[in-house]
XYZ file of C-alpha atoms in Angstrom:
785
model
C 136.168 -150.834 -27.696
C 136.758 -153.179 -30.621
C 140.276 -151.769 -31.110
C 141.509 -152.866 -27.674
C 144.557 -155.103 -28.063
C 145.359 -156.059 -24.457
C 142.330 -155.165 -22.369
C 139.511 -157.621 -22.944
C 141.882 -160.449 -23.805
C 142.893 -163.303 -21.513
C 146.385 -163.149 -20.104
C 148.313 -165.362 -17.639
C 148.986 -163.765 -14.288
C 152.149 -161.712 -14.037
C 152.998 -163.415 -10.739
C 151.968 -166.881 -11.906
C 155.446 -168.163 -12.686
C 156.690 -167.276 -9.201
C 153.871 -169.233 -7.628
C 154.071 -172.378 -9.754
C 157.859 -172.567 -9.377
C 157.764 -172.047 -5.610
C 159.825 -168.854 -5.681
C 156.987 -166.587 -4.506
C 157.812 -165.283 -1.047
C 155.064 -165.557 1.557
C 155.529 -164.188 5.067
C 156.782 -167.489 6.547
C 159.500 -167.470 3.847
C 160.996 -164.223 5.169
C 164.184 -165.048 7.048
C 166.291 -162.477 8.867
C 169.500 -162.924 10.918
C 168.991 -163.716 14.646
C 165.264 -164.120 14.087
C 163.125 -165.324 16.995
C 159.866 -167.278 17.047
C 156.778 -165.724 18.612
C 153.782 -167.473 20.170
C 150.534 -166.201 21.712
C 148.886 -167.196 24.994
C 145.092 -167.244 24.644
C 142.257 -167.243 27.122
C 140.695 -170.662 27.849
C 137.588 -168.880 29.161
C 134.743 -167.355 27.190
C 134.289 -164.622 29.788
C 136.656 -163.966 32.662
C 138.308 -161.153 34.512
C 142.104 -161.149 34.197
C 143.299 -160.569 37.747
C 147.051 -161.078 37.435
C 149.617 -162.223 34.874
C 152.902 -163.579 36.232
C 155.583 -163.907 33.542
C 158.546 -164.434 35.903
C 159.088 -168.135 35.171
C 158.639 -167.655 31.448
C 161.250 -164.897 31.343
C 163.665 -167.057 33.349
C 163.512 -169.889 30.809
C 166.765 -170.087 28.794
C 166.178 -169.003 25.203
C 163.280 -166.654 25.958
C 164.075 -163.120 24.799
C 160.814 -161.239 25.383
C 157.410 -161.588 27.006
C 154.694 -158.992 26.418
C 151.266 -158.377 27.919
C 148.779 -155.508 27.949
C 151.133 -153.736 30.350
C 153.624 -153.342 27.481
C 151.129 -151.549 25.222
C 149.765 -147.987 25.069
C 146.319 -149.475 25.941
C 144.756 -147.484 23.114
C 141.395 -148.762 21.913
C 141.147 -148.787 18.153
C 138.725 -149.811 15.448
C 139.547 -151.693 12.289
C 137.588 -149.671 9.790
C 136.429 -146.205 8.771
C 133.651 -144.112 10.253
C 129.922 -144.569 9.760
C 126.623 -143.697 11.442
C 123.800 -145.148 13.467
C 120.360 -144.033 14.631
C 117.940 -144.357 17.507
C 114.637 -146.220 17.364
C 112.856 -143.193 15.911
C 115.401 -142.853 13.126
C 117.024 -139.824 14.731
C 120.770 -139.423 14.655
C 122.509 -140.576 17.819
C 126.042 -140.377 16.478
C 127.615 -138.977 13.343
C 130.867 -140.092 11.763
C 131.914 -141.839 14.943
C 134.698 -144.430 14.769
C 133.080 -147.756 14.083
C 133.494 -149.527 17.407
C 136.345 -148.499 19.694
C 136.583 -151.764 21.588
C 139.915 -153.485 20.886
C 143.405 -153.249 22.281
C 146.471 -155.314 21.372
C 145.751 -157.754 24.215
C 142.594 -158.181 26.222
C 143.295 -156.114 29.297
C 141.095 -156.539 32.334
C 138.588 -158.959 30.776
C 138.887 -161.875 28.339
C 135.746 -162.008 26.212
C 136.041 -165.198 24.148
C 137.929 -168.471 24.058
C 141.043 -167.508 22.120
C 141.287 -163.881 23.261
C 144.962 -162.818 23.259
C 146.411 -162.493 26.781
C 150.205 -162.510 26.379
C 152.963 -163.453 23.936
C 156.551 -164.660 24.012
C 159.554 -164.597 21.680
C 162.180 -167.283 21.974
C 165.014 -168.830 20.009
C 162.819 -171.619 18.660
C 159.218 -172.824 18.629
C 159.676 -175.462 21.334
C 161.099 -172.943 23.778
C 158.340 -170.433 22.958
C 155.621 -173.022 23.607
C 157.234 -174.075 26.879
C 157.414 -170.426 27.919
C 153.676 -170.033 27.298
C 153.021 -172.906 29.692
C 155.021 -171.103 32.377
C 152.970 -167.916 32.275
C 150.577 -167.948 35.212
C 147.272 -166.123 34.697
C 144.752 -165.732 37.480
C 141.212 -165.557 36.085
C 137.907 -164.811 37.761
C 135.245 -166.534 35.616
C 132.318 -164.306 34.679
C 128.883 -165.278 33.428
C 129.109 -165.693 29.643
C 126.370 -164.928 27.141
C 126.254 -166.748 23.801
C 122.815 -165.984 22.386
C 122.446 -162.465 20.900
C 118.750 -162.307 21.795
C 119.489 -163.149 25.418
C 122.360 -160.661 25.312
C 119.846 -157.890 24.541
C 117.616 -158.767 27.487
C 117.636 -156.484 30.550
C 120.020 -157.784 33.188
C 122.186 -159.789 30.779
C 125.957 -159.724 31.404
C 127.458 -156.687 29.654
C 130.589 -157.207 27.557
C 131.394 -153.581 26.775
C 130.108 -150.184 27.787
C 126.990 -150.395 25.634
C 123.300 -150.582 26.412
C 121.933 -154.139 26.202
C 125.136 -155.304 24.426
C 124.056 -153.499 21.247
C 127.254 -152.465 19.517
C 125.490 -150.806 16.598
C 122.019 -150.384 15.147
C 120.270 -149.053 12.066
C 116.706 -147.861 11.723
C 115.741 -147.218 8.104
C 112.391 -146.065 6.774
C 111.499 -145.495 3.122
C 108.092 -144.774 1.639
C 104.876 -146.052 3.264
C 105.293 -149.688 4.337
C 101.851 -149.967 5.922
C 100.181 -148.768 2.734
C 102.281 -151.182 0.668
C 101.188 -154.177 2.716
C 97.581 -152.995 2.675
C 97.648 -152.949 -1.128
C 99.440 -156.304 -1.452
C 97.659 -159.245 -3.034
C 100.042 -161.714 -1.364
C 102.241 -161.404 1.736
C 104.902 -163.815 2.881
C 106.735 -163.755 6.197
C 109.489 -166.052 7.402
C 112.601 -166.234 9.545
C 116.050 -167.140 8.222
C 119.266 -168.019 10.028
C 122.792 -168.368 8.726
C 125.909 -169.882 10.231
C 129.483 -168.898 10.981
C 131.662 -169.558 7.933
C 135.447 -169.446 7.979
C 137.416 -167.984 5.067
C 139.435 -171.234 4.958
C 142.364 -169.696 3.086
C 145.181 -172.157 2.490
C 147.893 -169.847 3.826
C 147.617 -169.196 7.591
C 148.357 -165.643 8.701
C 152.029 -164.948 9.239
C 154.138 -161.946 10.148
C 157.799 -160.975 10.518
C 158.738 -157.823 12.415
C 162.108 -156.119 12.747
C 163.288 -152.943 14.447
C 166.194 -150.791 13.308
C 168.522 -148.708 15.470
C 166.186 -145.736 15.451
C 163.253 -147.766 16.696
C 161.552 -147.943 13.295
C 159.424 -151.061 12.829
C 159.302 -152.989 9.566
C 156.588 -155.594 9.035
C 156.439 -158.311 6.393
C 152.946 -159.760 6.252
C 149.965 -160.517 4.011
C 147.330 -157.805 4.107
C 144.360 -156.627 2.123
C 144.827 -153.016 3.240
C 148.512 -152.314 4.007
C 148.105 -148.544 4.405
C 145.230 -148.965 6.824
C 147.329 -151.542 8.681
C 150.143 -149.002 8.962
C 147.739 -146.548 10.596
C 146.415 -149.169 12.989
C 149.907 -150.359 13.893
C 150.924 -146.775 14.557
C 147.959 -146.321 16.918
C 148.339 -149.659 18.689
C 152.112 -149.344 19.168
C 152.089 -145.684 20.136
C 154.413 -144.791 17.250
C 154.173 -142.159 14.546
C 153.226 -143.463 11.099
C 156.732 -142.597 9.858
C 158.067 -145.186 12.303
C 156.108 -148.049 10.697
C 156.850 -149.654 7.338
C 154.764 -152.477 5.860
C 155.952 -154.864 3.150
C 153.238 -156.821 1.386
C 154.240 -160.437 0.793
C 152.381 -162.898 -1.404
C 149.025 -163.805 0.127
C 147.862 -167.380 0.524
C 144.207 -166.418 0.153
C 142.278 -163.700 1.926
C 138.525 -163.557 1.165
C 138.164 -160.752 3.722
C 140.161 -162.513 6.423
C 143.520 -160.792 5.868
C 142.680 -157.179 6.638
C 144.376 -156.825 10.003
C 144.758 -159.011 13.070
C 146.304 -158.733 16.474
C 149.207 -160.923 15.335
C 150.776 -157.944 13.528
C 151.009 -155.540 16.503
C 151.922 -158.418 18.835
C 154.777 -159.445 16.561
C 155.955 -155.836 16.421
C 155.799 -155.478 20.223
C 157.936 -158.578 20.671
C 160.486 -157.270 18.174
C 160.575 -153.879 19.924
C 161.132 -155.489 23.309
C 163.649 -158.135 22.193
C 165.413 -155.787 19.741
C 165.597 -158.729 17.372
C 163.474 -159.830 14.405
C 160.484 -162.001 15.306
C 158.453 -164.342 13.141
C 154.949 -165.485 14.033
C 152.642 -167.808 12.142
C 149.190 -168.837 13.319
C 148.421 -172.539 13.397
C 145.310 -173.763 11.611
C 143.560 -174.172 14.967
C 144.480 -170.601 15.951
C 143.022 -169.380 12.643
C 139.722 -171.073 13.440
C 139.423 -169.992 17.069
C 140.684 -166.401 16.767
C 140.499 -165.063 13.192
C 137.203 -163.259 12.492
C 134.910 -165.417 10.291
C 131.588 -164.572 8.626
C 128.973 -163.604 11.222
C 126.023 -165.744 12.203
C 122.752 -163.948 11.459
C 119.056 -163.998 12.289
C 116.706 -162.379 9.748
C 112.944 -161.936 10.022
C 111.574 -160.892 6.640
C 108.103 -159.886 5.485
C 107.296 -158.879 1.904
C 104.177 -158.083 -0.087
C 103.477 -158.090 -3.820
C 100.603 -157.010 -6.043
C 98.501 -159.346 -8.175
C 100.796 -158.712 -11.173
C 103.935 -159.447 -9.133
C 104.995 -155.851 -8.427
C 106.899 -155.698 -5.135
C 105.053 -153.336 -2.793
C 106.601 -153.547 0.670
C 109.470 -155.058 2.637
C 109.935 -155.209 6.404
C 113.089 -156.664 7.931
C 114.409 -157.315 11.430
C 118.088 -158.315 11.569
C 120.277 -159.471 14.436
C 123.958 -159.879 13.607
C 125.993 -161.796 16.192
C 129.066 -159.595 16.557
C 130.903 -161.934 18.895
C 133.227 -160.478 21.495
C 134.309 -157.379 19.536
C 132.918 -155.067 16.889
C 135.480 -155.615 14.144
C 133.944 -154.376 10.868
C 130.512 -155.413 12.101
C 128.860 -151.975 11.692
C 129.695 -151.860 7.985
C 128.568 -155.459 7.516
C 125.343 -154.546 9.300
C 125.000 -151.571 6.954
C 125.364 -153.946 3.987
C 122.710 -156.314 5.318
C 120.404 -153.406 6.109
C 120.373 -151.733 2.702
C 122.138 -153.498 -0.160
C 119.515 -155.985 -1.352
C 116.892 -153.221 -1.382
C 118.407 -151.925 -4.627
C 118.328 -155.264 -6.462
C 114.676 -154.863 -7.429
C 112.349 -151.889 -7.853
C 111.016 -151.406 -4.356
C 110.038 -148.153 -2.639
C 108.409 -149.052 0.701
C 111.006 -150.325 3.148
C 111.236 -150.701 6.922
C 114.362 -152.159 8.500
C 115.616 -152.471 12.073
C 119.014 -154.084 12.441
C 121.263 -154.743 15.418
C 124.879 -155.742 15.951
C 125.038 -157.560 19.287
C 127.988 -158.550 21.465
C 128.268 -162.154 22.726
C 131.081 -164.219 24.235
C 131.825 -165.943 20.955
C 134.525 -165.533 18.326
C 134.346 -162.018 16.855
C 132.911 -161.952 13.354
C 134.606 -160.080 10.552
C 134.868 -159.481 6.832
C 134.222 -162.294 4.376
C 133.689 -162.200 0.633
C 130.326 -160.551 0.048
C 130.518 -158.560 3.288
C 127.060 -159.177 4.756
C 125.392 -159.518 1.373
C 125.227 -163.361 1.157
C 123.060 -163.990 4.268
C 120.598 -161.223 3.399
C 120.492 -162.302 -0.249
C 119.719 -165.859 0.902
C 116.707 -164.540 2.787
C 115.504 -162.201 0.034
C 115.871 -164.677 -2.838
C 114.247 -167.508 -0.872
C 111.412 -165.093 -0.167
C 111.083 -164.161 -3.847
C 110.427 -167.798 -4.727
C 107.773 -168.101 -2.026
C 106.053 -164.945 -3.270
C 106.151 -166.353 -6.801
C 104.536 -169.567 -5.586
C 101.739 -167.698 -3.810
C 101.161 -165.649 -6.961
C 101.232 -168.697 -9.211
C 104.035 -166.971 -11.102
C 107.299 -168.304 -12.511
C 110.219 -167.225 -10.236
C 112.184 -166.034 -13.264
C 109.265 -163.922 -14.459
C 108.812 -162.381 -11.004
C 112.431 -161.285 -11.009
C 112.263 -159.922 -14.541
C 109.123 -158.006 -13.587
C 110.918 -156.166 -10.768
C 114.521 -156.096 -12.029
C 116.566 -152.910 -11.820
C 117.282 -151.102 -15.066
C 119.614 -148.353 -16.274
C 118.473 -144.936 -15.098
C 116.811 -146.174 -11.911
C 117.496 -144.492 -8.586
C 116.795 -146.840 -5.693
C 115.009 -145.990 -2.460
C 118.423 -145.465 -0.847
C 119.654 -143.114 -3.570
C 121.725 -145.628 -5.539
C 122.070 -144.402 -9.123
C 122.080 -147.254 -11.634
C 124.246 -146.113 -14.560
C 124.834 -149.586 -16.000
C 122.845 -152.742 -15.379
C 122.780 -156.128 -17.078
C 120.468 -157.842 -14.568
C 117.697 -158.664 -17.041
C 120.189 -160.094 -19.512
C 121.870 -162.094 -16.734
C 118.543 -163.665 -15.714
C 117.629 -164.495 -19.296
C 121.038 -165.934 -20.161
C 121.199 -168.110 -17.034
C 117.655 -169.397 -17.605
C 118.418 -170.247 -21.213
C 121.680 -171.985 -20.329
C 120.033 -174.250 -17.707
C 116.966 -174.870 -19.934
C 114.706 -173.381 -17.257
C 111.439 -173.536 -19.170
C 111.974 -177.217 -19.795
C 113.062 -178.208 -16.285
C 111.082 -175.896 -14.001
C 107.395 -176.842 -14.609
C 107.496 -179.942 -12.432
C 109.761 -181.934 -10.176
C 111.538 -184.764 -11.951
C 112.511 -188.136 -10.571
C 115.260 -190.231 -12.091
C 115.272 -193.998 -12.198
C 117.031 -194.169 -8.830
C 114.083 -192.418 -7.148
C 116.079 -189.248 -6.592
C 114.346 -185.871 -6.698
C 115.501 -183.109 -9.011
C 114.893 -179.374 -8.988
C 116.152 -176.047 -10.302
C 116.460 -172.763 -8.452
C 117.536 -169.210 -9.185
C 119.288 -166.544 -7.148
C 120.036 -162.942 -8.167
C 122.269 -160.342 -6.583
C 123.512 -156.758 -6.496
C 126.872 -155.559 -5.190
C 129.074 -152.483 -5.213
C 132.322 -151.574 -6.940
C 133.738 -149.829 -3.932
C 131.415 -148.448 -1.264
C 131.945 -145.042 0.324
C 130.953 -145.132 3.985
C 132.600 -141.900 5.072
C 133.644 -138.469 3.749
C 137.118 -137.822 2.401
C 139.371 -139.601 -0.067
C 138.056 -143.015 -1.084
C 140.108 -143.414 -4.238
C 143.366 -144.901 -5.408
C 146.775 -143.723 -6.595
C 149.214 -145.143 -9.106
C 152.568 -144.225 -10.624
C 153.941 -145.380 -13.994
C 157.609 -144.779 -14.833
C 159.550 -145.545 -18.009
C 163.242 -146.406 -17.655
C 166.249 -145.761 -19.893
C 165.932 -149.129 -21.646
C 162.203 -148.963 -22.093
C 161.378 -150.876 -18.945
C 158.029 -149.830 -17.486
C 157.308 -149.910 -13.762
C 153.834 -149.749 -12.290
C 153.560 -148.776 -8.637
C 150.095 -149.269 -7.216
C 148.766 -149.122 -3.692
C 146.218 -151.862 -4.427
C 146.847 -155.251 -2.844
C 147.420 -158.421 -4.815
C 145.699 -161.224 -2.898
C 145.740 -163.821 -5.657
C 142.728 -162.251 -7.364
C 144.824 -161.060 -10.329
C 145.022 -157.366 -9.445
C 148.612 -156.963 -10.648
C 147.785 -158.531 -13.993
C 144.723 -156.355 -14.594
C 146.704 -153.197 -13.779
C 149.558 -154.306 -16.054
C 147.065 -154.931 -18.881
C 145.696 -151.409 -18.477
C 149.197 -149.916 -18.673
C 150.099 -152.107 -21.649
C 146.923 -151.028 -23.448
C 147.638 -147.343 -22.992
C 151.365 -147.504 -23.827
C 150.976 -149.911 -26.740
C 153.355 -152.488 -25.287
C 153.086 -156.035 -23.950
C 152.181 -157.089 -20.427
C 155.580 -158.805 -20.269
C 157.272 -155.406 -20.626
C 155.846 -154.188 -17.312
C 157.215 -154.735 -13.820
C 154.733 -154.524 -10.929
C 156.740 -154.434 -7.662
C 155.293 -155.754 -4.423
C 153.611 -153.148 -2.260
C 155.815 -151.234 0.175
C 154.159 -148.458 2.199
C 157.366 -146.378 2.030
C 157.309 -146.158 -1.770
C 153.962 -147.358 -3.112
C 151.324 -144.657 -3.634
C 148.581 -144.534 -1.049
C 145.422 -146.572 -1.631
C 142.762 -148.036 0.608
C 143.196 -151.695 -0.278
C 141.219 -154.708 -1.436
C 137.699 -154.679 -0.077
C 134.185 -153.858 -1.354
C 135.273 -154.984 -4.832
C 137.096 -151.719 -5.443
C 140.474 -152.798 -6.877
C 139.710 -153.025 -10.605
C 137.081 -150.307 -10.752
C 138.828 -147.695 -8.605
C 142.468 -148.816 -8.739
C 142.132 -149.494 -12.461
C 140.983 -145.932 -13.118
C 143.939 -144.512 -11.181
C 146.309 -146.805 -13.073
C 144.844 -145.774 -16.418
C 145.273 -142.088 -15.583
C 148.908 -142.692 -14.594
C 149.564 -144.568 -17.840
C 147.888 -141.836 -19.899
C 150.044 -139.169 -18.257
C 153.192 -141.221 -18.927
C 152.074 -141.718 -22.529
C 151.562 -137.979 -23.009
C 155.121 -137.320 -21.834
C 156.433 -140.090 -24.082
C 154.565 -138.642 -27.054
C 156.311 -135.291 -26.571
C 159.642 -136.939 -27.378
C 158.167 -139.105 -30.119
C 156.628 -136.024 -31.744
C 160.081 -134.455 -32.040
C 161.452 -137.606 -33.656
C 158.507 -137.919 -36.061
C 157.991 -134.184 -36.624
C 154.342 -134.660 -35.744
C 151.778 -133.294 -33.339
C 151.709 -135.293 -30.042
C 147.921 -135.377 -30.270
C 148.105 -137.217 -33.598
C 150.241 -140.104 -32.317
C 149.289 -143.705 -31.595
C 151.099 -146.296 -29.420
C 150.695 -149.847 -30.641
C 152.734 -153.052 -30.921
C 155.733 -151.483 -29.128
C 155.803 -148.659 -31.657
C 154.669 -145.065 -31.858
C 153.446 -143.578 -35.122
C 151.083 -140.934 -36.532
C 147.479 -142.014 -36.896
C 146.998 -143.826 -40.177
C 150.749 -143.989 -40.907
C 152.157 -147.107 -39.206
C 154.994 -147.164 -41.779
C 156.493 -144.088 -40.060
C 156.681 -145.817 -36.675
C 159.555 -145.439 -34.245
C 160.197 -148.162 -31.654
C 158.953 -147.565 -28.116
C 162.463 -148.347 -26.846
C 164.086 -145.600 -28.927
C 161.659 -143.007 -27.669
C 162.224 -144.106 -24.078
C 166.002 -143.805 -24.520
C 165.649 -140.374 -26.071
C 163.724 -139.194 -23.027
C 166.666 -140.153 -20.838
C 169.742 -139.249 -22.890
C 168.932 -136.239 -25.035
C 169.959 -132.821 -23.771
C 167.351 -131.630 -21.349
C 165.829 -135.100 -21.191
C 163.845 -136.226 -18.189
C 162.551 -139.360 -16.552
C 159.012 -140.129 -17.572
C 156.777 -140.383 -14.521
C 153.014 -140.580 -14.875
C 150.837 -140.117 -11.822
C 147.213 -141.040 -11.521
C 144.754 -140.367 -8.734
C 141.081 -141.222 -8.980
C 138.386 -140.664 -6.395
C 135.022 -142.141 -7.447
C 131.986 -139.882 -7.899
C 130.150 -141.490 -5.004
C 128.951 -139.993 -1.731
C 128.698 -141.329 1.808
C 125.209 -141.916 3.165
C 123.607 -138.849 4.653
C 123.966 -138.928 8.455
C 120.298 -138.112 8.942
C 118.631 -140.248 6.252
C 121.231 -142.849 5.218
C 120.432 -141.763 1.652
C 123.211 -141.458 -0.917
C 124.814 -142.967 -4.012
C 127.540 -144.853 -2.139
C 129.170 -146.488 -5.179
C 130.079 -145.274 -8.648
C 129.006 -148.607 -10.181
C 126.824 -151.538 -9.171
C 127.247 -155.132 -10.279
C 124.449 -157.600 -10.913
C 124.202 -161.307 -11.543
C 121.973 -164.351 -11.739
C 122.814 -167.946 -10.890
C 120.713 -171.053 -11.465
C 121.447 -174.419 -9.893
C 120.102 -177.825 -10.842
C 120.283 -180.349 -8.005
C 119.427 -183.926 -7.264
C 118.343 -184.900 -3.748
C 118.401 -188.447 -2.431
C 115.311 -188.679 -0.159
C 116.826 -191.661 1.668
C 119.960 -189.825 2.817
C 119.227 -186.141 2.276
C 122.411 -185.809 0.239
C 122.413 -183.074 -2.397
C 124.241 -183.488 -5.677
C 124.747 -180.414 -7.845
C 124.077 -181.458 -11.423
C 124.558 -178.165 -13.252
C 125.298 -174.547 -12.514
C 124.722 -171.559 -14.792
C 126.079 -168.190 -13.698
C 125.644 -164.976 -15.664
C 127.259 -161.862 -14.208
C 127.316 -158.246 -15.284
C 131.035 -157.483 -15.143
C 130.891 -154.165 -16.995
C 133.899 -155.105 -19.104
C 136.069 -158.184 -18.571
C 139.600 -156.784 -18.668
C 141.058 -160.288 -18.296
C 138.279 -162.772 -19.228
C 140.276 -165.784 -18.065
C 140.701 -164.247 -14.609
C 137.023 -163.276 -14.445
C 136.036 -166.830 -15.317
C 138.316 -168.116 -12.575
C 136.787 -165.716 -10.057
C 133.276 -166.858 -10.940
C 134.163 -170.544 -10.785
C 135.938 -170.180 -7.447
C 133.063 -168.167 -6.037
C 130.543 -170.832 -7.022
C 132.573 -173.415 -5.127
C 132.867 -171.179 -2.065
C 129.182 -170.295 -2.292
C 128.268 -173.969 -2.496
C 130.244 -174.525 0.688
C 128.282 -171.753 2.394
C 125.000 -173.114 1.132
C 125.469 -176.828 1.741
C 128.100 -177.711 4.306
C 130.461 -175.162 5.880
C 129.670 -174.442 9.524
C 131.876 -173.542 12.466
C 130.293 -175.540 15.268
C 130.408 -173.707 18.570
C 129.171 -174.884 21.948
C 129.389 -172.554 24.950
C 131.697 -170.266 23.032
C 134.180 -172.994 22.071
C 134.797 -174.024 18.438
C 134.662 -177.822 18.111
C 135.824 -178.227 14.501
C 138.902 -175.966 14.245
C 140.637 -177.813 11.405
C 140.164 -179.021 7.834
C 139.448 -182.549 9.035
C 136.224 -181.590 10.800
C 135.351 -178.332 9.043
C 133.775 -179.580 5.838
C 134.872 -177.815 2.642
C 133.631 -178.558 -0.885
C 135.957 -180.573 -3.093
C 135.897 -181.375 -6.800
C 133.588 -184.283 -5.932
C 130.925 -181.829 -4.704
C 130.935 -179.539 -7.734
C 129.201 -179.870 -11.084
C 129.981 -178.548 -14.559
C 129.645 -174.756 -14.646
C 128.365 -172.593 -17.445
C 129.965 -169.165 -16.947
C 128.582 -166.183 -18.861
C 129.922 -162.635 -18.754
C 127.477 -159.848 -19.525
C 129.303 -156.660 -20.508
C 127.181 -153.608 -19.701
C 130.143 -151.229 -20.229
C 129.842 -149.033 -17.179
C 130.355 -145.348 -18.030
C 132.589 -144.752 -15.012
C 134.783 -147.867 -14.774
C 138.092 -148.313 -16.624
C 137.085 -149.430 -20.143
C 133.646 -150.045 -18.609
C 134.834 -152.533 -15.942
C 133.094 -153.248 -12.638
C 133.973 -155.538 -9.735
C 133.346 -159.281 -9.877
C 135.260 -161.102 -7.129
C 132.836 -160.576 -4.240
C 129.514 -160.506 -6.143
C 130.135 -163.909 -7.666
C 129.552 -165.615 -4.297
C 126.403 -163.805 -3.213
C 123.642 -165.610 -5.157
C 124.927 -169.187 -4.885
C 123.349 -170.259 -1.581
C 119.844 -168.975 -2.449
C 120.014 -170.626 -5.880
C 120.783 -173.934 -4.158
C 118.096 -173.382 -1.513
C 115.478 -172.687 -4.168
C 116.567 -175.703 -6.209
C 116.309 -177.972 -3.160
C 112.842 -176.620 -2.421
C 111.857 -177.279 -6.032
C 113.084 -180.853 -5.629
C 111.630 -181.820 -2.237
C 108.740 -179.392 -1.790
C 109.848 -178.267 1.679
C 111.365 -174.861 2.409
C 114.457 -174.878 4.625
C 115.292 -171.435 5.964
C 118.500 -172.203 7.833
C 121.980 -172.471 6.342
C 123.797 -174.713 5.681
C 121.346 -177.017 3.891
C 122.784 -180.226 5.299
C 121.506 -183.767 4.703
C 120.317 -183.843 8.330
C 118.111 -180.778 7.825
C 116.765 -182.115 4.535
C 115.881 -185.497 6.060
C 114.195 -183.800 9.005
C 112.198 -181.605 6.621
C 111.141 -184.572 4.504
C 110.041 -186.550 7.563
C 108.071 -183.586 8.872
C 106.410 -183.316 5.465
C 105.522 -187.012 5.504
C 104.018 -186.729 8.986
C 101.990 -183.715 7.903
C 100.693 -185.518 4.816
C 99.829 -188.577 6.890
C 97.776 -186.476 9.321
C 95.917 -184.919 6.411
C 95.028 -188.302 4.959
C 93.704 -189.669 8.243
C-alpha cells in the first residue's frame, strides 16, 4: 500500500470549517415558520400506576396548541434493536430470533416505571407557556412498591415490572469445553466480585428534534441520530404510519457515544406536530438528559479463573447481572457482549457463563461506547493481574503467553484473520519503560506512591446479531463540471466518518478530498445503511464506499479510454488526471473526462453504486457459536499513576496506548479518537458516577457529575499498529469504541501496583482508595500484634 496518496495520510475533517465557524446546523438551529415549542411531563414516581390524566386545563391555556398522552398513540410496543436469542438454564433454546425486548411505547401507559418516565407532552407558542401547561396537567397516580436492587428483583415475590419471570428480561447460558476439568488442572485459581457504576455519555449537545407535517400527513424529522434508517422504522411503528410517510434528516451531532440512537423525544415531537398541524421543536435540558436518556448500565460480575503453572489459561467461570433499569433498551445485546466478547481476547477453551438482564425501577440503561465490553474487560484484566501475582509472573508476560494470534478460532467461533495484540503489548510496555518501572513500587520525595498497570482488549468491527443484510450502501456520482458527490447511509457523529469516506473516494478516483461533496444524510435519498454502532462505519461503510468509487471509476475510464485510445484496464487515476500506466505524459484532466461523459453524443451520468455485506454470521440459535464479525480489533494500554496516601487522590503521570487499527485511513483522526477515548475511559475508571438513591438521580448536571478535565489527564503516547486486515477497506478496522475499553483496568492495575490493595469497584475514587489503605493498615497492625 506504499502507493496510496490519500488513504493513510492525515487530512482535516471535511465538516471542520462549518463547525469552527459556527455555521454547522444542529437540530436546535432548525427554524421553520409558525414553529411551536414542545415539553414533556415526566413521572415523579419510581413505580406508580397511572390512573387518570386530565389535560383540560392545559388545553384551555392560551397559546397551547396540542397536548398528547398515551391515548393519542397506537400503543404499539416496540424494541430499539435487532433480533437475538436467549436460552434456559440448561442451555436449551427458549426463543429464537425474537425481538429484543418488546416493552416500550411512546408514553408509559398504565404504569410509570422510573422517575423521569414520559407521561404526557405539550406544544405551545413559547417555552414559558409550554412549561405552564405542564403544571396544569393533573395526573392521578397510585404508588406501587418499587424495586431498585437487581438481586432483590429476582427474588420470588418481588414486585414485577413487566410480564417476565422474576424480572429477568433476558439471559444467556453459555458452555464451552470442560470447565471442571480446567479448574482441576489449574495450578492457581482466583475468584473475585466486581461492580461497575452508571456512566452517562455526557455529550455536549443535548438531544433535540424538530418535526413537521405536510398536507398529506407525511412527517419530516430533523434530529441527531446514530441510526437514521432504524429510527425511521421505529417512528413508523410508534406513530402507526407507513415508512413512506416518515422522512428523517440527519443534522450535525453534538456528540453521541451510543446515546443518540433513538429516544422517545423523536416520536413525541412527531405526535405533537401531527396533532397541532404545525412544526414543533423540542430540546432536552441537561437535567432531562441525565434522568431519562439511557446511560451505561451498572453491573455485577462474579469471576473465577484458573491457570497452569506456566501461565496457560485453563478455565473461566462468570456470573453476570446487568441492571436493565425500567426497560430493556439494547440491554440484550449489551448482555451478549459482556457474556462472550472478552473470551476471545486470550486463548481460552473452557468457559462457563450465566448472565442476566434484570428489570428495576431505575433509569433504563442503554448503549455507550464499548457496548458492555468496558465493565467485563475491567473484571477480566484485573483478574489477569491477580493470576500473574499468584503465579509470580510478570503481568505483561502472562498476557503475551495467552495472546490471540492470526489463524486462531476462539471458543465462540471468532475467526482471527488479523491481529496485532502481541505487538500492541510490546509497544506499550516499551513506551512506558515497563521493565524499569514495574519491579517494585516507587515513592517520590513527597511520599506519594507510584505504580504501573496494563489493560488489553478485543472488540468487533461490526457485529452481526441476526440474519439478513448487515452491510452498507453508497453511491458516487460525477457531475458535468467534475464535481463528485458521495451519498452514504453512514452517520457522521463527529467521529470523522465523512472525511474517511471522502478519502476513500479521492484515493480511487485520483482526486483531492476537497473535490468531493458529502451531503448530510436524508432517508429519502441516502442509500440504506444500519448506522454508527459496533464500530462498523469505517470497516463496513468504507468497503461499500470503495466499491461505489471503483464502479464510478470504471465508467469514467470508458470515456477516458476513448480519448486516450487505450484499454480502460490499463488506465490510472492520479493527481486529478487519467493516463495509461507508465505514461503520465499522456494524461488527460479528470475534469475533461467528466465533461465528455455528460456532453458527448450518447453520454451518460456517471453513477457508481456500492453495496457490501460483511462475511460474518449471526450466532447459532442453539450454541451461540459463530464468527459474528469480519474483523476484530485489539489493543493494549499502560498507565503510570501516582497516589497520595493522605488523600487517596490519583494523578495520571503517563499513558501509553497501542492499538491494532488494521490500517489508519486518516491517522490524525485515529489519534484523536484514541486520545479522546483515554480521557473518557479515565472518567469511567476514576470519577464518573450517576448517583442514584431510591431511583432518583442526585447529580443530574455537569456541576455535580464529575467529568475529567485537562487537569486530570497526563501526556499520552499513542501508537498505531497496522495489521492490514484482509477484509477491511485498505486493511482498516474500527477504532472509536475499542479505544475506551482497556483504560479503566489499566488504571485499576496501576493503582494496585502503587498501593498494594485491590479495589474491585468502579469508579476508583479517593474515598475508596483511602478506605482500602486504612483497611490494609488495620490488617497489618493485627498481624504485628
